Amino acid sequence: MTNLAAKTILLTGASRGLGVYIARALAREQATVVCVSRFKSGLDITCAQIKALGGKGISIPFDIKNVAELSTLKQQINKAVGPVDIIINNAAIEIYRDFVDYSLEDLQSILTINLLAAAELTRLFLPSMLERRTGHIVNIASLAGKKGVPYNSIYSASKAGLIMWTDAMRQELAATNTNISVICPGYISEAGMTVNSRIPAPWLAGTSTPIDVANAVIQAIKQNKAEIIVNQNLLTANMTKLMFAIGQFCPELVDKVYHCLDIVKLNRKRANANIFATDRSAASVHHYGIYQKRS
Ligand SMILES: NC(=O)c1ccc[n+]([C@@H]2O[C@H](COP(=O)([O-])OP(=O)(O)OC[C@H]3O[C@@H](n4cnc5c(N)ncnc54)[C@H](OP(=O)(O)O)[C@@H]3O)[C@@H](O)[C@H]2O)c1
């Protein structure tokens, strides 16, 4: 059981959404949380909450889309707090759209922020973890990485990549004292991308809370869990796993289940609404709860 007190934890996407809940859960464990995202205003609020809960928060605004510059972020972090013990790759964006309507920039942004930046941050910090014989990487993926979701196909691809990269890395790290976990949340209420889309998740698909996700992160680190599915409760999470297992034999059958659960209809609506969930131009807008349509 890993004790998180006094651990230095790099958390991306800490300015809003689920990141804030993860930061608070880490603060309750008395961890030092290095909070990274683009906008300082949100990070500073998260850091104040971390302090109030007994942890230490340091805010470092950085656009992780600039993957070639992540070594500079590493230098900044090392200068501020020394070596990092745990990385939580949580920042992500999604853009609902018919595949043919994506621009190359859309594809590059989603894959870079959701997958490449997570791998590059890990590549940069891992040598120090291996040398110090400690460390944990937690990747926040999604159920969308377990079964593709239409009209959010590149997000799905990025999350599937994150899940498979974690799976490979776990085996590569097996003989070391550094661990890696992946968390796969379903629809989340109260905060984050599902709420931001303003189109409610289908009732039958079930929802979880941001606290469920934060608890899963703590559990993954403390108990070194390979993968945690967060989907309403233990029973529904297990039924979801069973459905994915059936999907290995018969993907078209699970396509039908997704139709029945209204997931396809929901995503069609989101693509029609042409809402940017968390891209660069809309992110600041989301802070104020205003949404933009793409021209
Ligand atoms: N909410 C859900 O229903 C749900 C379901 C399944 C999985 N997830 C996963 O949970 C994680 C958190 O999602 P969320 O719902 O909290 O999303 P969110 O509310 O949209 O927050 C995304 C976070 O990522 C940061 N971010 C976005 N682009 C960035 C960039 N280029 N550089 C640095 N930071 C960036 C944002 O901060 P700035 O705007 O300040 O940069 C924000 O802190 C994601 O990995 C998501 O895929 C969420």
Short mmCIF file of C-alpha atoms and ligand atoms in Angstrom, two decimals:
data_model
loop_
_atom_site.label_atom_id
_atom_site.label_comp_id
_atom_site.label_asym_id
_atom_site.label_seq_id
_atom_site.Cartn_x
_atom_site.Cartn_y
_atom_site.Cartn_z
CA MET A 1 0.00 0.00 0.00
CA THR A 2 1.60 3.25 -1.15
CA ASN A 3 1.44 6.18 1.25
CA LEU A 4 0.82 9.40 -0.67
CA ALA A 5 1.83 11.80 2.10
CA ALA A 6 4.82 13.89 1.00
CA LYS A 7 4.79 12.38 -2.50
CA THR A 8 5.25 14.85 -5.33
CA ILE A 9 2.52 14.32 -7.92
CA LEU A 10 2.29 15.89 -11.36
CA LEU A 11 -1.38 16.28 -12.34
CA THR A 12 -2.27 17.53 -15.82
CA GLY A 13 -5.69 19.06 -16.46
CA ALA A 14 -5.87 20.34 -12.88
CA SER A 15 -7.62 23.64 -13.59
CA ARG A 16 -11.19 22.37 -13.93
CA GLY A 17 -13.39 19.31 -14.38
CA LEU A 18 -12.31 15.98 -12.89
CA GLY A 19 -8.76 17.24 -12.31
CA VAL A 20 -9.99 19.46 -9.47
CA TYR A 21 -11.57 16.46 -7.70
CA ILE A 22 -8.42 14.38 -8.19
CA ALA A 23 -6.34 17.27 -6.81
CA ARG A 24 -8.58 17.51 -3.73
CA ALA A 25 -8.35 13.76 -3.11
CA LEU A 26 -4.54 13.98 -3.32
CA ALA A 27 -4.57 16.98 -0.96
CA ARG A 28 -6.47 14.93 1.63
CA GLU A 29 -3.56 12.47 1.44
CA GLN A 30 -1.17 15.39 2.20
CA ALA A 31 0.56 15.11 -1.17
CA THR A 32 2.38 17.88 -3.02
CA VAL A 33 0.46 18.40 -6.26
CA VAL A 34 2.07 20.07 -9.26
CA CYS A 35 -0.97 21.35 -11.15
CA VAL A 36 -0.56 21.81 -14.90
CA SER A 37 -2.96 23.13 -17.53
CA ARG A 38 -3.06 26.16 -19.80
CA PHE A 39 -4.88 28.68 -17.65
CA LYS A 40 -3.37 30.00 -14.43
CA SER A 41 -6.67 31.29 -13.03
CA GLY A 42 -8.14 27.79 -12.68
CA LEU A 43 -4.87 26.32 -11.43
CA ASP A 44 -4.58 28.93 -8.69
CA ILE A 45 -8.11 28.12 -7.46
CA THR A 46 -7.24 24.40 -7.37
CA CYS A 47 -4.00 25.15 -5.47
CA ALA A 48 -5.90 27.20 -2.88
CA GLN A 49 -8.26 24.25 -2.37
CA ILE A 50 -5.31 21.85 -2.04
CA LYS A 51 -3.79 24.08 0.64
CA ALA A 52 -7.08 24.31 2.54
CA LEU A 53 -7.26 20.51 2.61
CA GLY A 54 -3.75 20.04 4.02
CA GLY A 55 -1.71 19.44 0.87
CA LYS A 56 0.68 21.64 -1.07
CA GLY A 57 -0.25 22.87 -4.54
CA ILE A 58 2.02 24.44 -7.13
CA SER A 59 0.53 25.85 -10.29
CA ILE A 60 2.46 25.73 -13.56
CA PRO A 61 0.53 26.93 -16.60
CA PHE A 62 1.66 25.01 -19.69
CA ASP A 63 0.10 23.97 -22.99
CA ILE A 64 0.97 20.28 -23.23
CA LYS A 65 0.12 20.35 -26.93
CA ASN A 66 3.66 21.72 -27.31
CA VAL A 67 5.11 18.25 -26.79
CA ALA A 68 8.58 19.26 -27.97
CA GLU A 69 8.66 21.78 -25.09
CA LEU A 70 7.71 19.32 -22.33
CA SER A 71 11.39 19.01 -21.34
CA THR A 72 11.18 22.71 -20.36
CA LEU A 73 8.16 21.89 -18.19
CA LYS A 74 10.18 19.11 -16.57
CA GLN A 75 13.01 21.55 -15.78
CA GLN A 76 10.52 24.03 -14.28
CA ILE A 77 8.99 21.30 -12.11
CA ASN A 78 12.32 19.88 -10.96
CA LYS A 79 13.50 23.39 -10.06
CA ALA A 80 10.32 24.10 -8.07
CA VAL A 81 9.81 20.79 -6.22
CA GLY A 82 12.59 18.34 -7.11
CA PRO A 83 11.88 14.87 -8.51
CA VAL A 84 8.35 13.75 -9.35
CA ASP A 85 7.09 10.51 -7.74
CA ILE A 86 3.75 10.12 -9.53
CA ILE A 87 2.30 11.40 -12.82
CA ILE A 88 -1.44 11.58 -13.44
CA ASN A 89 -2.06 12.11 -17.15
CA ASN A 90 -5.55 13.56 -16.93
CA ALA A 91 -5.70 16.48 -19.42
CA ALA A 92 -7.67 15.72 -22.57
CA ILE A 93 -9.91 17.27 -25.18
CA GLU A 94 -12.75 15.88 -27.27
CA ILE A 95 -14.37 17.30 -30.38
CA TYR A 96 -17.68 15.79 -31.54
CA ARG A 97 -17.80 15.77 -35.29
CA ASP A 98 -18.47 13.57 -38.31
CA PHE A 99 -15.08 12.13 -39.18
CA VAL A 100 -15.08 13.75 -42.62
CA ASP A 101 -15.50 17.18 -41.00
CA TYR A 102 -12.34 16.98 -38.88
CA SER A 103 -9.43 19.16 -39.90
CA LEU A 104 -5.87 17.87 -39.72
CA GLU A 105 -5.39 20.27 -36.80
CA ASP A 106 -8.32 18.63 -34.94
CA LEU A 107 -6.75 15.19 -35.40
CA GLN A 108 -3.31 16.42 -34.31
CA SER A 109 -4.65 18.30 -31.27
CA ILE A 110 -6.69 15.38 -29.92
CA LEU A 111 -3.97 12.78 -30.44
CA THR A 112 -1.23 15.05 -29.10
CA ILE A 113 -2.98 16.27 -25.94
CA ASN A 114 -4.68 12.97 -25.08
CA LEU A 115 -1.95 10.47 -25.98
CA LEU A 116 1.37 11.82 -27.17
CA ALA A 117 1.82 14.32 -24.31
CA ALA A 118 1.09 11.57 -21.74
CA ALA A 119 3.71 9.31 -23.30
CA GLU A 120 6.27 12.11 -23.63
CA LEU A 121 5.80 13.31 -20.02
CA THR A 122 6.29 9.72 -18.88
CA ARG A 123 9.36 9.30 -21.11
CA LEU A 124 10.88 12.40 -19.52
CA PHE A 125 10.15 11.59 -15.87
CA LEU A 126 10.48 7.79 -15.92
CA PRO A 127 14.32 7.56 -15.79
CA SER A 128 14.38 9.37 -12.43
CA MET A 129 11.62 7.09 -11.07
CA LEU A 130 13.49 3.97 -12.19
CA GLU A 131 16.72 5.29 -10.70
CA ARG A 132 15.03 6.06 -7.37
CA ARG A 133 13.18 2.70 -7.49
CA THR A 134 9.78 4.32 -6.93
CA GLY A 135 6.99 5.84 -8.98
CA HIS A 136 3.53 5.45 -10.46
CA ILE A 137 1.93 6.64 -13.68
CA VAL A 138 -1.87 6.95 -13.80
CA ASN A 139 -3.48 7.45 -17.19
CA ILE A 140 -7.05 8.71 -17.28
CA ALA A 141 -8.59 7.05 -20.33
CA SER A 142 -12.32 6.44 -20.92
CA LEU A 143 -14.85 3.75 -21.76
CA ALA A 144 -14.63 5.37 -25.21
CA GLY A 145 -11.22 3.69 -25.44
CA LYS A 146 -12.76 0.26 -24.80
CA LYS A 147 -15.49 0.47 -27.44
CA GLY A 148 -15.38 3.08 -30.19
CA VAL A 149 -17.92 5.87 -30.01
CA PRO A 150 -19.20 7.40 -33.26
CA TYR A 151 -18.77 11.15 -33.95
CA ASN A 152 -15.98 11.24 -31.35
CA SER A 153 -13.84 8.71 -33.19
CA ILE A 154 -10.41 10.30 -32.76
CA TYR A 155 -11.01 10.81 -29.03
CA SER A 156 -11.87 7.08 -28.90
CA ALA A 157 -8.69 6.27 -30.80
CA SER A 158 -6.60 8.40 -28.42
CA LYS A 159 -8.10 6.69 -25.36
CA ALA A 160 -7.71 3.21 -26.88
CA GLY A 161 -4.07 4.13 -27.50
CA LEU A 162 -3.67 5.23 -23.88
CA ILE A 163 -5.17 1.95 -22.63
CA MET A 164 -2.98 -0.21 -24.87
CA TRP A 165 0.18 1.82 -24.15
CA THR A 166 -0.50 1.41 -20.42
CA ASP A 167 -0.98 -2.34 -20.91
CA ALA A 168 2.35 -2.66 -22.71
CA MET A 169 4.17 -0.44 -20.20
CA ARG A 170 2.87 -2.42 -17.22
CA GLN A 171 4.56 -5.51 -18.59
CA GLU A 172 7.73 -3.56 -19.40
CA LEU A 173 7.85 -2.15 -15.85
CA ALA A 174 6.91 -5.40 -14.11
CA ALA A 175 10.39 -6.05 -12.75
CA THR A 176 10.81 -2.46 -11.50
CA ASN A 177 9.40 -0.56 -8.54
CA THR A 178 7.54 1.83 -10.86
CA ASN A 179 3.90 1.04 -11.59
CA ILE A 180 1.33 2.14 -14.16
CA SER A 181 -2.47 2.13 -14.07
CA VAL A 182 -5.30 3.18 -16.34
CA ILE A 183 -8.68 4.52 -15.22
CA CYS A 184 -11.63 4.20 -17.63
CA PRO A 185 -14.55 6.40 -16.59
CA GLY A 186 -17.94 6.27 -18.28
CA TYR A 187 -20.24 9.30 -18.25
CA ILE A 188 -19.50 11.64 -15.34
CA SER A 189 -22.02 13.96 -13.69
CA GLU A 190 -21.46 17.31 -11.92
CA ALA A 191 -18.26 18.42 -13.70
CA GLY A 192 -16.15 17.76 -16.76
CA MET A 193 -16.68 17.15 -20.46
CA THR A 194 -20.03 15.33 -20.29
CA VAL A 195 -21.53 18.20 -18.30
CA ASN A 196 -19.81 20.79 -20.51
CA SER A 197 -21.48 19.33 -23.60
CA ARG A 198 -24.84 20.35 -22.09
CA ILE A 199 -26.53 17.32 -23.64
CA PRO A 200 -27.29 14.87 -20.82
CA ALA A 201 -25.85 11.35 -20.91
CA PRO A 202 -28.39 8.64 -21.75
CA TRP A 203 -30.08 7.45 -18.57
CA LEU A 204 -29.58 3.76 -19.39
CA ALA A 205 -25.83 4.17 -19.88
CA GLY A 206 -25.44 5.23 -16.22
CA THR A 207 -23.32 7.98 -14.71
CA SER A 208 -20.70 8.22 -11.99
CA THR A 209 -19.48 11.22 -10.00
CA PRO A 210 -16.13 13.01 -10.22
CA ILE A 211 -15.46 11.78 -6.67
CA ASP A 212 -15.77 8.19 -7.95
CA VAL A 213 -13.02 8.95 -10.47
CA ALA A 214 -10.82 10.62 -7.82
CA ASN A 215 -11.31 7.63 -5.50
CA ALA A 216 -10.35 5.29 -8.35
CA VAL A 217 -7.11 7.24 -8.88
CA ILE A 218 -6.20 6.96 -5.18
CA GLN A 219 -7.10 3.25 -5.18
CA ALA A 220 -5.05 2.62 -8.34
CA ILE A 221 -1.96 4.15 -6.76
CA LYS A 222 -2.36 2.70 -3.26
CA GLN A 223 -3.24 -0.81 -4.41
CA ASN A 224 -1.33 -0.78 -7.71
CA LYS A 225 -4.38 -1.61 -9.82
CA ALA A 226 -3.76 -2.31 -13.52
CA GLU A 227 -7.12 -0.93 -14.69
CA ILE A 228 -10.23 0.47 -13.05
CA ILE A 229 -13.55 0.89 -14.87
CA VAL A 230 -15.65 3.62 -13.25
CA ASN A 231 -19.26 3.15 -14.30
CA GLN A 232 -21.94 3.90 -11.71
CA ASN A 233 -21.33 1.01 -9.31
CA LEU A 234 -19.51 -2.31 -9.04
CA LEU A 235 -22.35 -4.29 -10.64
CA THR A 236 -22.72 -1.99 -13.65
CA ALA A 237 -18.92 -1.76 -14.00
CA ASN A 238 -18.76 -5.57 -14.12
CA MET A 239 -21.64 -5.73 -16.62
CA THR A 240 -19.76 -3.20 -18.76
CA LYS A 241 -16.66 -5.42 -18.65
CA LEU A 242 -18.79 -8.40 -19.69
CA MET A 243 -20.24 -6.40 -22.59
CA PHE A 244 -16.71 -5.49 -23.78
CA ALA A 245 -15.69 -9.15 -23.49
CA ILE A 246 -18.68 -10.15 -25.66
CA GLY A 247 -17.63 -7.39 -28.06
CA GLN A 248 -14.33 -9.22 -28.62
CA PHE A 249 -16.34 -12.04 -30.21
CA CYS A 250 -19.13 -10.04 -31.78
CA PRO A 251 -18.51 -6.27 -32.10
CA GLU A 252 -21.68 -5.74 -34.16
CA LEU A 253 -23.81 -7.01 -31.26
CA VAL A 254 -22.35 -4.36 -28.94
CA ASP A 255 -22.93 -1.75 -31.70
CA LYS A 256 -26.62 -2.64 -31.29
CA VAL A 257 -26.37 -2.28 -27.51
CA TYR A 258 -24.86 1.19 -27.98
CA HIS A 259 -27.79 2.05 -30.27
CA CYS A 260 -30.27 0.82 -27.65
CA LEU A 261 -28.48 2.79 -24.92
CA ASP A 262 -28.90 5.93 -27.10
CA ILE A 263 -25.15 6.53 -27.17
CA VAL A 264 -25.12 6.89 -30.96
CA LYS A 265 -28.08 9.29 -30.85
CA LEU A 266 -26.44 11.37 -28.12
CA ASN A 267 -23.18 11.70 -30.04
CA ARG A 268 -25.04 12.51 -33.26
CA LYS A 269 -26.76 15.33 -31.34
CA ARG A 270 -23.42 16.56 -30.03
CA ALA A 271 -21.90 16.54 -33.50
CA ASN A 272 -24.97 18.34 -34.87
CA ALA A 273 -24.72 20.95 -32.15
CA ASN A 274 -21.16 21.33 -33.38
CA ILE A 275 -19.96 21.98 -29.91
CA PHE A 276 -16.29 22.21 -29.12
CA ALA A 277 -15.97 20.37 -25.82
CA THR A 278 -12.54 21.56 -24.68
CA ASP A 279 -10.49 22.76 -27.61
CA ARG A 280 -8.13 25.71 -27.38
CA SER A 281 -10.59 28.39 -28.48
CA ALA A 282 -13.44 27.18 -26.31
CA ALA A 283 -11.52 26.25 -23.15
CA SER A 284 -11.45 29.76 -21.76
CA VAL A 285 -15.06 30.17 -22.79
CA HIS A 286 -16.02 27.09 -20.77
CA HIS A 287 -14.73 28.75 -17.61
CA TYR A 288 -17.62 31.16 -17.97
CA GLY A 289 -20.13 28.55 -19.05
CA ILE A 290 -20.65 29.96 -22.54
CA TYR A 291 -20.59 27.75 -25.60
CA GLN A 292 -19.59 28.46 -29.13
CA LYS A 293 -20.76 26.89 -32.33
CA ARG A 294 -18.21 26.24 -35.02
CA SER A 295 -18.78 28.36 -38.10
N1 LIG B 1 -16.10 14.02 -17.80
C1 LIG B 1 -16.38 12.84 -18.33
O1 LIG B 1 -17.55 12.50 -18.51
C2 LIG B 1 -15.24 11.90 -18.69
C3 LIG B 1 -15.57 10.58 -19.05
C4 LIG B 1 -14.56 9.71 -19.39
C5 LIG B 1 -13.24 10.11 -19.35
N2 LIG B 1 -12.94 11.40 -19.00
C6 LIG B 1 -11.52 11.77 -18.97
O2 LIG B 1 -11.25 12.43 -17.75
C7 LIG B 1 -10.19 13.37 -17.94
C8 LIG B 1 -10.61 14.72 -17.43
O3 LIG B 1 -11.70 15.16 -18.23
P1 LIG B 1 -12.70 16.32 -17.76
O4 LIG B 1 -14.05 15.81 -17.95
O5 LIG B 1 -12.28 16.87 -16.46
O6 LIG B 1 -12.40 17.39 -18.92
P2 LIG B 1 -12.49 18.98 -18.86
O7 LIG B 1 -13.46 19.43 -17.84
O8 LIG B 1 -12.68 19.40 -20.27
O9 LIG B 1 -11.03 19.39 -18.36
C9 LIG B 1 -9.92 19.14 -19.17
C10 LIG B 1 -8.66 19.61 -18.47
O10 LIG B 1 -7.55 19.45 -19.37
C11 LIG B 1 -6.86 20.69 -19.48
N3 LIG B 1 -6.31 20.86 -20.82
C12 LIG B 1 -6.98 20.81 -22.00
N4 LIG B 1 -6.14 21.05 -23.02
C13 LIG B 1 -4.90 21.24 -22.46
C14 LIG B 1 -3.63 21.54 -23.00
N5 LIG B 1 -3.43 21.70 -24.32
N6 LIG B 1 -2.58 21.68 -22.15
C15 LIG B 1 -2.75 21.53 -20.82
N7 LIG B 1 -3.94 21.24 -20.25
C16 LIG B 1 -5.01 21.11 -21.07
C17 LIG B 1 -7.92 21.74 -19.17
O11 LIG B 1 -7.37 22.93 -18.63
P3 LIG B 1 -7.13 24.29 -19.43
O12 LIG B 1 -8.33 24.56 -20.25
O13 LIG B 1 -6.89 25.28 -18.31
O14 LIG B 1 -5.90 24.06 -20.23
C18 LIG B 1 -8.72 21.06 -18.06
O15 LIG B 1 -8.07 21.25 -16.83
C19 LIG B 1 -9.89 13.35 -19.43
O16 LIG B 1 -8.80 12.52 -19.70
C20 LIG B 1 -11.15 12.77 -20.05
O17 LIG B 1 -10.90 12.16 -21.28
C21 LIG B 1 -13.92 12.29 -18.67
#
